Every structure is written in C-alpha cells, then in structure tokens.
PDB file of C-alpha atoms in Angstrom:
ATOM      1  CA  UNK A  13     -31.852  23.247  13.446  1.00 48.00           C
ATOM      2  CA  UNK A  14     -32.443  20.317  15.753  1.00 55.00           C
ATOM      3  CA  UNK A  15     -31.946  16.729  14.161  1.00 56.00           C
ATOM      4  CA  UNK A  16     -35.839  16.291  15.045  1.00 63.00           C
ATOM      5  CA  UNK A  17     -36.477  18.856  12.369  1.00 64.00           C
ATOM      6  CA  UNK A  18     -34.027  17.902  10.106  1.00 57.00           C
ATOM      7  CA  UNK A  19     -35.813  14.498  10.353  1.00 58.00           C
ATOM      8  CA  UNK A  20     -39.714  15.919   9.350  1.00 61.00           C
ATOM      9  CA  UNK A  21     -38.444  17.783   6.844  1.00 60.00           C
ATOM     10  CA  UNK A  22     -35.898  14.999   5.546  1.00 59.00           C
ATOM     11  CA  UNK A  23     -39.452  12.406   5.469  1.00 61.00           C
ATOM     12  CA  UNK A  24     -41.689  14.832   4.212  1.00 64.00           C
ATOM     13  CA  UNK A  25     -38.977  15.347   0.739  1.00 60.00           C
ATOM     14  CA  UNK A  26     -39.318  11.423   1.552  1.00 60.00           C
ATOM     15  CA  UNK A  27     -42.934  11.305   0.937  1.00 61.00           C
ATOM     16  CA  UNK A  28     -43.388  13.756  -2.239  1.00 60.00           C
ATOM     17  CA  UNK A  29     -40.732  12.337  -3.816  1.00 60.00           C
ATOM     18  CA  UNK A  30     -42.317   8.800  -3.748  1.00 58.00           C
ATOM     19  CA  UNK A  31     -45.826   9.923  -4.702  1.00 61.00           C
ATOM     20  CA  UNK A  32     -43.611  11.491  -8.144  1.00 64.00           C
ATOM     21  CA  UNK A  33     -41.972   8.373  -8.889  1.00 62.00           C
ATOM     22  CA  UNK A  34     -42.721   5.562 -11.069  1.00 66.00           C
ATOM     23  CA  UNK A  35     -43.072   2.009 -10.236  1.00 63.00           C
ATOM     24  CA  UNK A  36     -39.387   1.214 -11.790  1.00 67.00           C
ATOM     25  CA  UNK A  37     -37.890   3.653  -9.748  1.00 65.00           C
ATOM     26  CA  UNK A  38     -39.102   2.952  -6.706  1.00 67.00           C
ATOM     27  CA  UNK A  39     -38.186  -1.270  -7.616  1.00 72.00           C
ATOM     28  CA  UNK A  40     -34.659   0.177  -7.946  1.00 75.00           C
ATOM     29  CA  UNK A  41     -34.912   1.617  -4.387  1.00 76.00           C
ATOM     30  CA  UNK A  42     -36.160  -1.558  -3.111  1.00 77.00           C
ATOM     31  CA  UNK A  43     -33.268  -3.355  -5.182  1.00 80.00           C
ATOM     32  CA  UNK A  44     -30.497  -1.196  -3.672  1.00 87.00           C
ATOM     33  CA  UNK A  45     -31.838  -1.016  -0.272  1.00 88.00           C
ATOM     34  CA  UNK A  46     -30.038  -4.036   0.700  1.00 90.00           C
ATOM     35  CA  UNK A  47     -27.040  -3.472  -0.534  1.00 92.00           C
ATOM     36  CA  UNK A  48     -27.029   0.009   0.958  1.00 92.00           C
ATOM     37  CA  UNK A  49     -27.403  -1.689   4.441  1.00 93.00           C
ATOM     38  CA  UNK A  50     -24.877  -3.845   4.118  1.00 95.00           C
ATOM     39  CA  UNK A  51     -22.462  -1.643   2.624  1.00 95.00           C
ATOM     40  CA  UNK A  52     -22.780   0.745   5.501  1.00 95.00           C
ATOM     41  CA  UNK A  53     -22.529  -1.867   8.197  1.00 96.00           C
ATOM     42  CA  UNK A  54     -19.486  -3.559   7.021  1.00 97.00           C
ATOM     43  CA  UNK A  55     -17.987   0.296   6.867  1.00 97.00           C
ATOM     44  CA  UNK A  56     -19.102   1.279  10.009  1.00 97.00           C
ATOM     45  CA  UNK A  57     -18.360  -1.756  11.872  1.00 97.00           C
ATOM     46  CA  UNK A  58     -14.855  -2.027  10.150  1.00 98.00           C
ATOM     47  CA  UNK A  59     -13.959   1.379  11.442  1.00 97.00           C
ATOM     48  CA  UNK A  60     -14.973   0.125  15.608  1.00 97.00           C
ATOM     49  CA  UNK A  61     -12.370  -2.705  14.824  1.00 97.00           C
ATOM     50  CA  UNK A  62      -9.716  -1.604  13.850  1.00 98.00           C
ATOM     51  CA  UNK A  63      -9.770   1.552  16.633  1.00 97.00           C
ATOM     52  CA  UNK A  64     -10.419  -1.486  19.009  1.00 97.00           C
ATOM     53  CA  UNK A  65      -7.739  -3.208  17.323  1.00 97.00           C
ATOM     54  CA  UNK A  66      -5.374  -0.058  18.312  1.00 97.00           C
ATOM     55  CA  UNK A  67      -5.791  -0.289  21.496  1.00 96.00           C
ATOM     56  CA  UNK A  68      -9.246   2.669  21.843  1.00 97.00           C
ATOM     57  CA  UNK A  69     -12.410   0.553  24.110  1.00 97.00           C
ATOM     58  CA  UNK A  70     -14.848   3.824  22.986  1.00 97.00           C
ATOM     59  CA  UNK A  71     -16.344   2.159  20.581  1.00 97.00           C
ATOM     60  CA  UNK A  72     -17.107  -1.530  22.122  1.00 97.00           C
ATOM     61  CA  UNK A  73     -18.487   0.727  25.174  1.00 96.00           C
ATOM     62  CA  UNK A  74     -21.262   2.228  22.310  1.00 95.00           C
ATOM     63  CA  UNK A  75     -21.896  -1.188  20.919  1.00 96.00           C
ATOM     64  CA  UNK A  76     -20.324  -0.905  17.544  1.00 96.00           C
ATOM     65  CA  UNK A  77     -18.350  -4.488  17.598  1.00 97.00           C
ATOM     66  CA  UNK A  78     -21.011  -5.488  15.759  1.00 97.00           C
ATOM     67  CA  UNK A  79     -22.679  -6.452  12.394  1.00 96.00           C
ATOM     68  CA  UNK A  80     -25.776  -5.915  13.553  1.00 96.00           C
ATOM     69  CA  UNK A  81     -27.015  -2.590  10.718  1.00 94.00           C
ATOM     70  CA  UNK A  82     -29.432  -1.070  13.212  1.00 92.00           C
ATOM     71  CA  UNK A  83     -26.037  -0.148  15.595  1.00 95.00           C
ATOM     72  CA  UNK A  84     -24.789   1.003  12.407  1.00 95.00           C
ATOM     73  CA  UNK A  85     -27.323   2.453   9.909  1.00 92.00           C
ATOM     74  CA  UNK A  86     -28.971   5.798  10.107  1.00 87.00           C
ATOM     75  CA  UNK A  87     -32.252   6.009   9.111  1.00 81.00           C
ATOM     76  CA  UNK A  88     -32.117   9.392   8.334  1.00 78.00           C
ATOM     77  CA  UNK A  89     -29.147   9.056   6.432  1.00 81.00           C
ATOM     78  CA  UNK A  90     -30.565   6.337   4.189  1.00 80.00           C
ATOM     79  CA  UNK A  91     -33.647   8.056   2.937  1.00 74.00           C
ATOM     80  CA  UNK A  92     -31.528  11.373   2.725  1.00 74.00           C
ATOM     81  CA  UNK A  93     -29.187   9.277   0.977  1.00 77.00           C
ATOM     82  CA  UNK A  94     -31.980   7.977  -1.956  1.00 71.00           C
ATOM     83  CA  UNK A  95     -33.759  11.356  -2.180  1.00 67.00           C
ATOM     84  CA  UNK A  96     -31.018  13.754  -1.938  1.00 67.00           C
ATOM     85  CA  UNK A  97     -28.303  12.410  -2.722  1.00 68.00           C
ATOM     86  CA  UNK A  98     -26.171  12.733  -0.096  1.00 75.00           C
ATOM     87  CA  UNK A  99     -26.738  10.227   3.206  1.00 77.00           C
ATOM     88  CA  UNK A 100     -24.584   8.956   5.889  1.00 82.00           C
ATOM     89  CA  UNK A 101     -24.403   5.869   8.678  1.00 89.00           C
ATOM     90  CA  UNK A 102     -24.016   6.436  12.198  1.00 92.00           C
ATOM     91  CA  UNK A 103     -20.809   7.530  12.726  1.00 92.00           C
ATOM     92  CA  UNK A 104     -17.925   5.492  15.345  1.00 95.00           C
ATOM     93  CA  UNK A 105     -16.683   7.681  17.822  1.00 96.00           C
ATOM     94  CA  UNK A 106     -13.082   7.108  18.884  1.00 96.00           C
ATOM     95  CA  UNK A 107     -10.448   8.631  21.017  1.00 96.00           C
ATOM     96  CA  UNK A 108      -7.093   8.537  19.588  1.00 95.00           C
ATOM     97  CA  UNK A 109      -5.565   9.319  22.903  1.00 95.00           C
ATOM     98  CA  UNK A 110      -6.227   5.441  23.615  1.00 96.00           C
ATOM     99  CA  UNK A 111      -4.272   4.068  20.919  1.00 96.00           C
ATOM    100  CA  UNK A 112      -1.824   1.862  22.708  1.00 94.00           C
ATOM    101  CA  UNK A 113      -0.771  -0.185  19.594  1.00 94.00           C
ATOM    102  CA  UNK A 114       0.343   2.800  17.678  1.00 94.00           C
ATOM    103  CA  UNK A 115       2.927   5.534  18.552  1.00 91.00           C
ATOM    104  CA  UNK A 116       1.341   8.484  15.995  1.00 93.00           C
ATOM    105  CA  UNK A 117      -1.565   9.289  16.741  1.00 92.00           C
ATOM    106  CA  UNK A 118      -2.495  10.949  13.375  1.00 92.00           C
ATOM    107  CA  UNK A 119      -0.928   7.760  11.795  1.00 95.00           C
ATOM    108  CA  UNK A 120      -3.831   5.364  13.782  1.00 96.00           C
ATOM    109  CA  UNK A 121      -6.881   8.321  12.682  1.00 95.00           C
ATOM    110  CA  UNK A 122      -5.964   7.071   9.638  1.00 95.00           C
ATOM    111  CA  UNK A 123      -5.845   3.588   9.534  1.00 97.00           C
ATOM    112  CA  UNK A 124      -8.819   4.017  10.897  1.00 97.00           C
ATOM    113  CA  UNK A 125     -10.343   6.141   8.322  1.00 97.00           C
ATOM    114  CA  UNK A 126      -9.111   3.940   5.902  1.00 97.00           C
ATOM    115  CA  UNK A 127     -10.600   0.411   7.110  1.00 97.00           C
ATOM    116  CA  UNK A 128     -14.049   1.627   5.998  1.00 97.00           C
ATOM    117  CA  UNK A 129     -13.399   2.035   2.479  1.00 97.00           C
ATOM    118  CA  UNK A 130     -11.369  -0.710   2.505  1.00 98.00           C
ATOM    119  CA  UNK A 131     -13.715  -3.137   3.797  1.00 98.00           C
ATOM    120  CA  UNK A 132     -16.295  -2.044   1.253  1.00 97.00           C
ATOM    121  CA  UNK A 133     -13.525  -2.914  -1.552  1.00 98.00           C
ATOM    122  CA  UNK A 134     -12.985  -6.515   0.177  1.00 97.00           C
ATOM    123  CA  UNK A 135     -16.635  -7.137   0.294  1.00 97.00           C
ATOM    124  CA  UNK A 136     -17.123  -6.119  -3.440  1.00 97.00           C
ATOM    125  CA  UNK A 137     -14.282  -8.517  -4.383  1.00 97.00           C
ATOM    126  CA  UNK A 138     -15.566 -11.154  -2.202  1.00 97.00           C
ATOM    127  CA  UNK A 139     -19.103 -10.868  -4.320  1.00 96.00           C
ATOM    128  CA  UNK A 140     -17.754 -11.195  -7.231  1.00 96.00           C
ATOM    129  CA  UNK A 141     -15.530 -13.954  -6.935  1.00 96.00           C
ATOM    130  CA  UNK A 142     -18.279 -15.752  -5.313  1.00 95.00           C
ATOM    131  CA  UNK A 143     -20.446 -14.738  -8.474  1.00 93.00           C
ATOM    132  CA  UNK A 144     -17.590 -15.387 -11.140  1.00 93.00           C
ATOM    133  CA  UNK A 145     -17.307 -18.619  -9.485  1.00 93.00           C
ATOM    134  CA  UNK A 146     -21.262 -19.667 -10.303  1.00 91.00           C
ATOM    135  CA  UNK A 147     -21.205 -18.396 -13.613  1.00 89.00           C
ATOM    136  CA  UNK A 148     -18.156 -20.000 -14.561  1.00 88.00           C
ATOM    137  CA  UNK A 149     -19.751 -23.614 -13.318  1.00 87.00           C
ATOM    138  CA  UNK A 150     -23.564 -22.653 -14.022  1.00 84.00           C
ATOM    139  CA  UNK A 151     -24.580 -22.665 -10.451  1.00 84.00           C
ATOM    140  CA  UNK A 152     -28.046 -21.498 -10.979  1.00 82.00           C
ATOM    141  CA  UNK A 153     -29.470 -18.618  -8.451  1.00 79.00           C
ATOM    142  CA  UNK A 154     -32.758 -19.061  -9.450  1.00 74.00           C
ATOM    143  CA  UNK A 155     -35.413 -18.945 -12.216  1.00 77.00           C
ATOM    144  CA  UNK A 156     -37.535 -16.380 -13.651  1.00 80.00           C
ATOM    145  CA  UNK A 157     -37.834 -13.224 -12.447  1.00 81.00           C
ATOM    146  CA  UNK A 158     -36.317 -14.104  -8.872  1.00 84.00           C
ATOM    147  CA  UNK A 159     -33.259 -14.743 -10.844  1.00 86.00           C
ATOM    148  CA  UNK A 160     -33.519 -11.701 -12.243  1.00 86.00           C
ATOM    149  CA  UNK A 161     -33.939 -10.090  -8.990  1.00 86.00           C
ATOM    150  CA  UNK A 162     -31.060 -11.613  -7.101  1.00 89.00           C
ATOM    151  CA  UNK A 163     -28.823 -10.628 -10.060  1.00 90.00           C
ATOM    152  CA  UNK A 164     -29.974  -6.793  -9.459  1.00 89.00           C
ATOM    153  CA  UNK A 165     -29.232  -7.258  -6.028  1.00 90.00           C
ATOM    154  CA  UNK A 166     -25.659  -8.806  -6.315  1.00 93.00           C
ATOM    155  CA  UNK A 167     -24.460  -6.050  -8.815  1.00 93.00           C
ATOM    156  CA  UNK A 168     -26.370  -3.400  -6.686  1.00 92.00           C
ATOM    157  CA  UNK A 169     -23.958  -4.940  -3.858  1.00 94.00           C
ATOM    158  CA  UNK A 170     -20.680  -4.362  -5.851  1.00 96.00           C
ATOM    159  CA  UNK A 171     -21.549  -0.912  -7.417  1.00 94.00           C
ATOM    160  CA  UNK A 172     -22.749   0.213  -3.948  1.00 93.00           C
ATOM    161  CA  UNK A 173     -19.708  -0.629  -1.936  1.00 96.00           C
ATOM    162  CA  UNK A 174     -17.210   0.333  -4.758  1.00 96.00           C
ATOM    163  CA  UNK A 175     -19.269   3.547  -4.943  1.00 94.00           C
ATOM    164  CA  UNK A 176     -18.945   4.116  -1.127  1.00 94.00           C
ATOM    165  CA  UNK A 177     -15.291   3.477  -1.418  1.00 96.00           C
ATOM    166  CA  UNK A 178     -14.172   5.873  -3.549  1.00 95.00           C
ATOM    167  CA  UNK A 179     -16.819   8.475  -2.108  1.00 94.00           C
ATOM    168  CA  UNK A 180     -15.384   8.350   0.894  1.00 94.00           C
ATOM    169  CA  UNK A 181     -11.603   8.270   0.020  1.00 95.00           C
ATOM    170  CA  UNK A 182     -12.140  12.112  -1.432  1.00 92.00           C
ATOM    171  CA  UNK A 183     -10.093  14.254   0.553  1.00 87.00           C
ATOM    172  CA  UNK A 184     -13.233  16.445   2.111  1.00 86.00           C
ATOM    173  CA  UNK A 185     -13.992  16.354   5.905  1.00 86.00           C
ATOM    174  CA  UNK A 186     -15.427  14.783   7.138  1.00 83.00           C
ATOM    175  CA  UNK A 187     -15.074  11.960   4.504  1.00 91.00           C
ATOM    176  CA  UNK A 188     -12.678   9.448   5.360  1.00 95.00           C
ATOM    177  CA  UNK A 189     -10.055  10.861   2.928  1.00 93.00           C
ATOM    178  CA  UNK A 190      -9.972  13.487   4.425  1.00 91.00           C
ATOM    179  CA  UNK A 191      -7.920  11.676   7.797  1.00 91.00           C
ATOM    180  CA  UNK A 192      -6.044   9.608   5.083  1.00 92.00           C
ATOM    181  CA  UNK A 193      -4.718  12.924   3.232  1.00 89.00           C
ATOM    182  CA  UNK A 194      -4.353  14.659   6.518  1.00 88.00           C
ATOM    183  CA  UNK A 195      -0.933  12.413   6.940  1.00 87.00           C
ATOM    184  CA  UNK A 196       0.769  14.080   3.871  1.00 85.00           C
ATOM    185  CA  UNK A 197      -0.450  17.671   4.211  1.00 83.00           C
ATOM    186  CA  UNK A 198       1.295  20.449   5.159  1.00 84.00           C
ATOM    187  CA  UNK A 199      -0.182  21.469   8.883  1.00 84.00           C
ATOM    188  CA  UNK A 200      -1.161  25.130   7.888  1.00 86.00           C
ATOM    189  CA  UNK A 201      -3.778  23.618   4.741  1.00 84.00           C
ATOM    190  CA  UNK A 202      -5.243  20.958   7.027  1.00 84.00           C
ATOM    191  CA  UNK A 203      -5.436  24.342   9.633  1.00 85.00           C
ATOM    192  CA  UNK A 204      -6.925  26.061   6.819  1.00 88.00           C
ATOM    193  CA  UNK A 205      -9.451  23.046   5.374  1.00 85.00           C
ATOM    194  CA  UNK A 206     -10.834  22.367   9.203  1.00 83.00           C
ATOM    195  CA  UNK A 207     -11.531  25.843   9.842  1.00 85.00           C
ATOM    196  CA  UNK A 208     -13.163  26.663   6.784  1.00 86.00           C
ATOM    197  CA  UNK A 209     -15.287  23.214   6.759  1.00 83.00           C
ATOM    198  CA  UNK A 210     -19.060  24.688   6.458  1.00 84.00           C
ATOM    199  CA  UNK A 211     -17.997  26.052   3.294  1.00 87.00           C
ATOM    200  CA  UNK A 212     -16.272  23.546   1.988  1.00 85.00           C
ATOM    201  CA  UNK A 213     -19.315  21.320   2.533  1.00 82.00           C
ATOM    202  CA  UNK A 214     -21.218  23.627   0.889  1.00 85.00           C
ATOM    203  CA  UNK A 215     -19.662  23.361  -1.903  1.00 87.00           C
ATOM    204  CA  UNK A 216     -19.181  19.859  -1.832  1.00 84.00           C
ATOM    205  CA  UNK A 217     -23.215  19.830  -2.038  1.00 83.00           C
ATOM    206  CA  UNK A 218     -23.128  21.991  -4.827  1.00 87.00           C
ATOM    207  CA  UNK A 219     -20.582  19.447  -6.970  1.00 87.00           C
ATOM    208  CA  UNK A 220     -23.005  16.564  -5.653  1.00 86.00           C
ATOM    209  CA  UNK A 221     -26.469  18.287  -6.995  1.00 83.00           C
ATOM    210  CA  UNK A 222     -25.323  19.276 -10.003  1.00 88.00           C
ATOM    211  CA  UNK A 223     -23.614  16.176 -10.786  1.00 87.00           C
ATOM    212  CA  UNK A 224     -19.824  16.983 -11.145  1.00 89.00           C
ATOM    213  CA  UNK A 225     -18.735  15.150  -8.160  1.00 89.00           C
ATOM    214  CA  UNK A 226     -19.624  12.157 -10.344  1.00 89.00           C
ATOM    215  CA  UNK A 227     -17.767  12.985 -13.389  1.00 90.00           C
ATOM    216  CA  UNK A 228     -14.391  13.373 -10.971  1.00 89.00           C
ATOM    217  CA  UNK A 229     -15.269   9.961  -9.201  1.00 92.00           C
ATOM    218  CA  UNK A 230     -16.309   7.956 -12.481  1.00 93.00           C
ATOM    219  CA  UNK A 231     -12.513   7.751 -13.923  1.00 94.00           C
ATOM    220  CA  UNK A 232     -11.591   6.340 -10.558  1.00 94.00           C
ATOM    221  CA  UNK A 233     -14.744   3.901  -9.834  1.00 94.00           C
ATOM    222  CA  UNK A 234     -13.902   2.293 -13.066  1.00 95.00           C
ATOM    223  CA  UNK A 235     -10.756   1.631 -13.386  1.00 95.00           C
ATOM    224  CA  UNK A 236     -11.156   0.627  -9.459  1.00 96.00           C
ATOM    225  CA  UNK A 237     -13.984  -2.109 -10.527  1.00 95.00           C
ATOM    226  CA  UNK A 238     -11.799  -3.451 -13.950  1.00 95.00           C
ATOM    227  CA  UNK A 239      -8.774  -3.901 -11.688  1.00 96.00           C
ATOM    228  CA  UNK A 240     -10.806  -6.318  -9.228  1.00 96.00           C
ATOM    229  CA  UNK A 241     -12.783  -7.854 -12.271  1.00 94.00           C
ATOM    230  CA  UNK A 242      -9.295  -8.564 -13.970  1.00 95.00           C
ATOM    231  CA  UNK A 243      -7.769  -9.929 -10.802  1.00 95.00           C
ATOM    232  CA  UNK A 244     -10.900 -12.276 -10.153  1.00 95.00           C
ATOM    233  CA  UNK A 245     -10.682 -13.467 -13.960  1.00 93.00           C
ATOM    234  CA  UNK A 246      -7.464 -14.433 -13.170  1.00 94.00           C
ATOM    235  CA  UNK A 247      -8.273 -15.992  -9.861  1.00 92.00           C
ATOM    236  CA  UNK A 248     -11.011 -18.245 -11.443  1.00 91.00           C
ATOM    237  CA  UNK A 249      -8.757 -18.799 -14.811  1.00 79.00           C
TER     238      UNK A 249
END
C-alpha cells in the first residue's frame, strides 16, 4: 500500500470522524493542535542537531536545522495521530558512519535517539517555570474566555510533550527507546526484536487501541510531571 493510499484512506477516517464529533471535542483538537506542532518540531529538529553535532551533514543537506514545523511535521501523521491514535513527524535521516565526534557508533544512535525526548522534557519544564513564574506574581494572560483558552493551550503544551517523551522512550522500534535500550541488550534479542518488527508493531497497535499502553505509561508520565513540578516549586520558592 502506497503512502498515497494510506493518505485517502487516513482523510476519509479524518472526515467521518469529524462529522461524529461534538463541538467540545473538536475545540479540544483545535486546543491541542498547537501544542502537537510544536512538540514535534522541537523533537524532530533536536534529533538533526545533535547528529550534526556528531559530526553526520545528512540531515542539514535535507533541511532539518530548522524550527520551521512544515520541515518537520507530517500531515499525515497528525490527523492519524488525533483519529487513530497513533501519528508520527517526519522522521531525520542520519548516517552513523559520519559520526566524527564519537568513537561507538551505537553509542551516537543513541544520543541521538535520546535528544528528542529530551528536548520535549526541557520544553515542558521551560513552560512551566515560565507559567509558575506568572502565577506566582499575577501576571495576567488575559481575560475571559481568551484566558481560558491560553490556559488550555499552555497545559495542552506540557501534557503533550511529557506525553511524547515517555511514548517515545518505550523500548519498541522504531520508537526512540528502542536505540536507547539497544546499548544494554544482549546482541542476539536486539537480532531477534529487529527481525520480528511487523509483529511487534502489531501488537504495539493492539496495546494502543485497547488502551493498555496507557495504563503502563501513566505510572511513569506522572511521577515524570510531579518531579519537574516539585523542582520548579522549588526554583520559584
């Protein structure tokens, strides 16, 4: 199945499932929307970086040194993302064979792999010690309803990239966890978990639709989100 296809038949879910939805749902769409955008650009873009950082050109030669979503975000992937669940950005290709500031090769997939999630951890810390800060003073951001809004919108921003995070820390490929784990795994179950990937993203779909992926990444979203709100608390006394 061409990506063409998978793209008609990706909008056309698209389309019923918006004529089936209520107004509030479809406000939370628009809500999260933003934060969705920028949560996969800062990802994206932090993984071109840091391979560029290591010494690898491939991915200023494709345009992704930038912040710029559209070199980043895949449409597909963001209405797949909102209507079934699962979505993606456009991925960075590198070539660890052009790591000159790093020795191990595997080692540099890694750090890599990890600067996405990373990033999106930074960037949720970053919003909320900007938005601890105007609480804490009573810096207004607005009255009314656009208050209302922009507050929906900031905490959309945090849960999104601290969602993203530890989604993509999970030790499936091609997740970034999976690179990440890949350092302390014996060779022969990496062997095993790359040749056997279609069916371990099968059933990674399955734990998605039915909702269990959730209940495995929920213990570790919180207690990620309380440490950062703790540390900010203390930060802003």
């Amino acid at each position: 199945m061409d990506k063409r296809t998978i793209a008609i038949i990706i909008a056309i879910l698209g389309a019923l499932f918006i004529f089936t939805m209520k107004a509030d749902e479809i406000l939370t769409i628009v809500l999260t929307l933003p934060a969705l955008i920028l949560a996969i650009t800062f990802h994206e873009f932090a993984h071109a970086k840091t391979a560029e950082l290591l010494g690898d050109p491939t991915p200023r030669r494709q345009g992704r040194i930038t912040l710029n979503p559209l070199k980043h975000v895949s449409l597909m992937g963001l209405v797949s993302l909102f209507f079934l669940r699962i979505g993606w950005g456009n991925p960075v290709m590198i070539n660890p064979n052009n790591f000159t500031k790093i020795k191990n090769k595997k080692l540099g997939e890694a750090i890599v792999a990890l600067a996405g999630p990373l990033m999106n951890i930074i960037l949720a810390f970053i919003i909320i010690l900007v938005y601890g800060i105007f609480l804490k003073y009573n810096i207004t951001i607005g009255v009314g309803n656009f208050a209302i809004i922009i507050q929906n919108i900031i905490l959309a921003m945090i849960s999104v990239n601290l969602g993203l995070a530890v989604f993509n820390l999970l030790p499936f490929p091609p997740l970034d966890g999976f690179s990440i784990f890949a350092l302390v795994l014996p060779k022969k179950v990496t062997y095993w978990i790359e040749s056997n990937q279609n069916i371990i993203s099968i059933i990674f779909l399955i734990l998605i639709w039915t909702g269990l992926l959730s209940r495995i990444t929920l213990p570790f979203l919180t207690y990620l989100t309380n440490a950062i709100l703790r540390f900010v608390a203390v930060l802003i006394g």
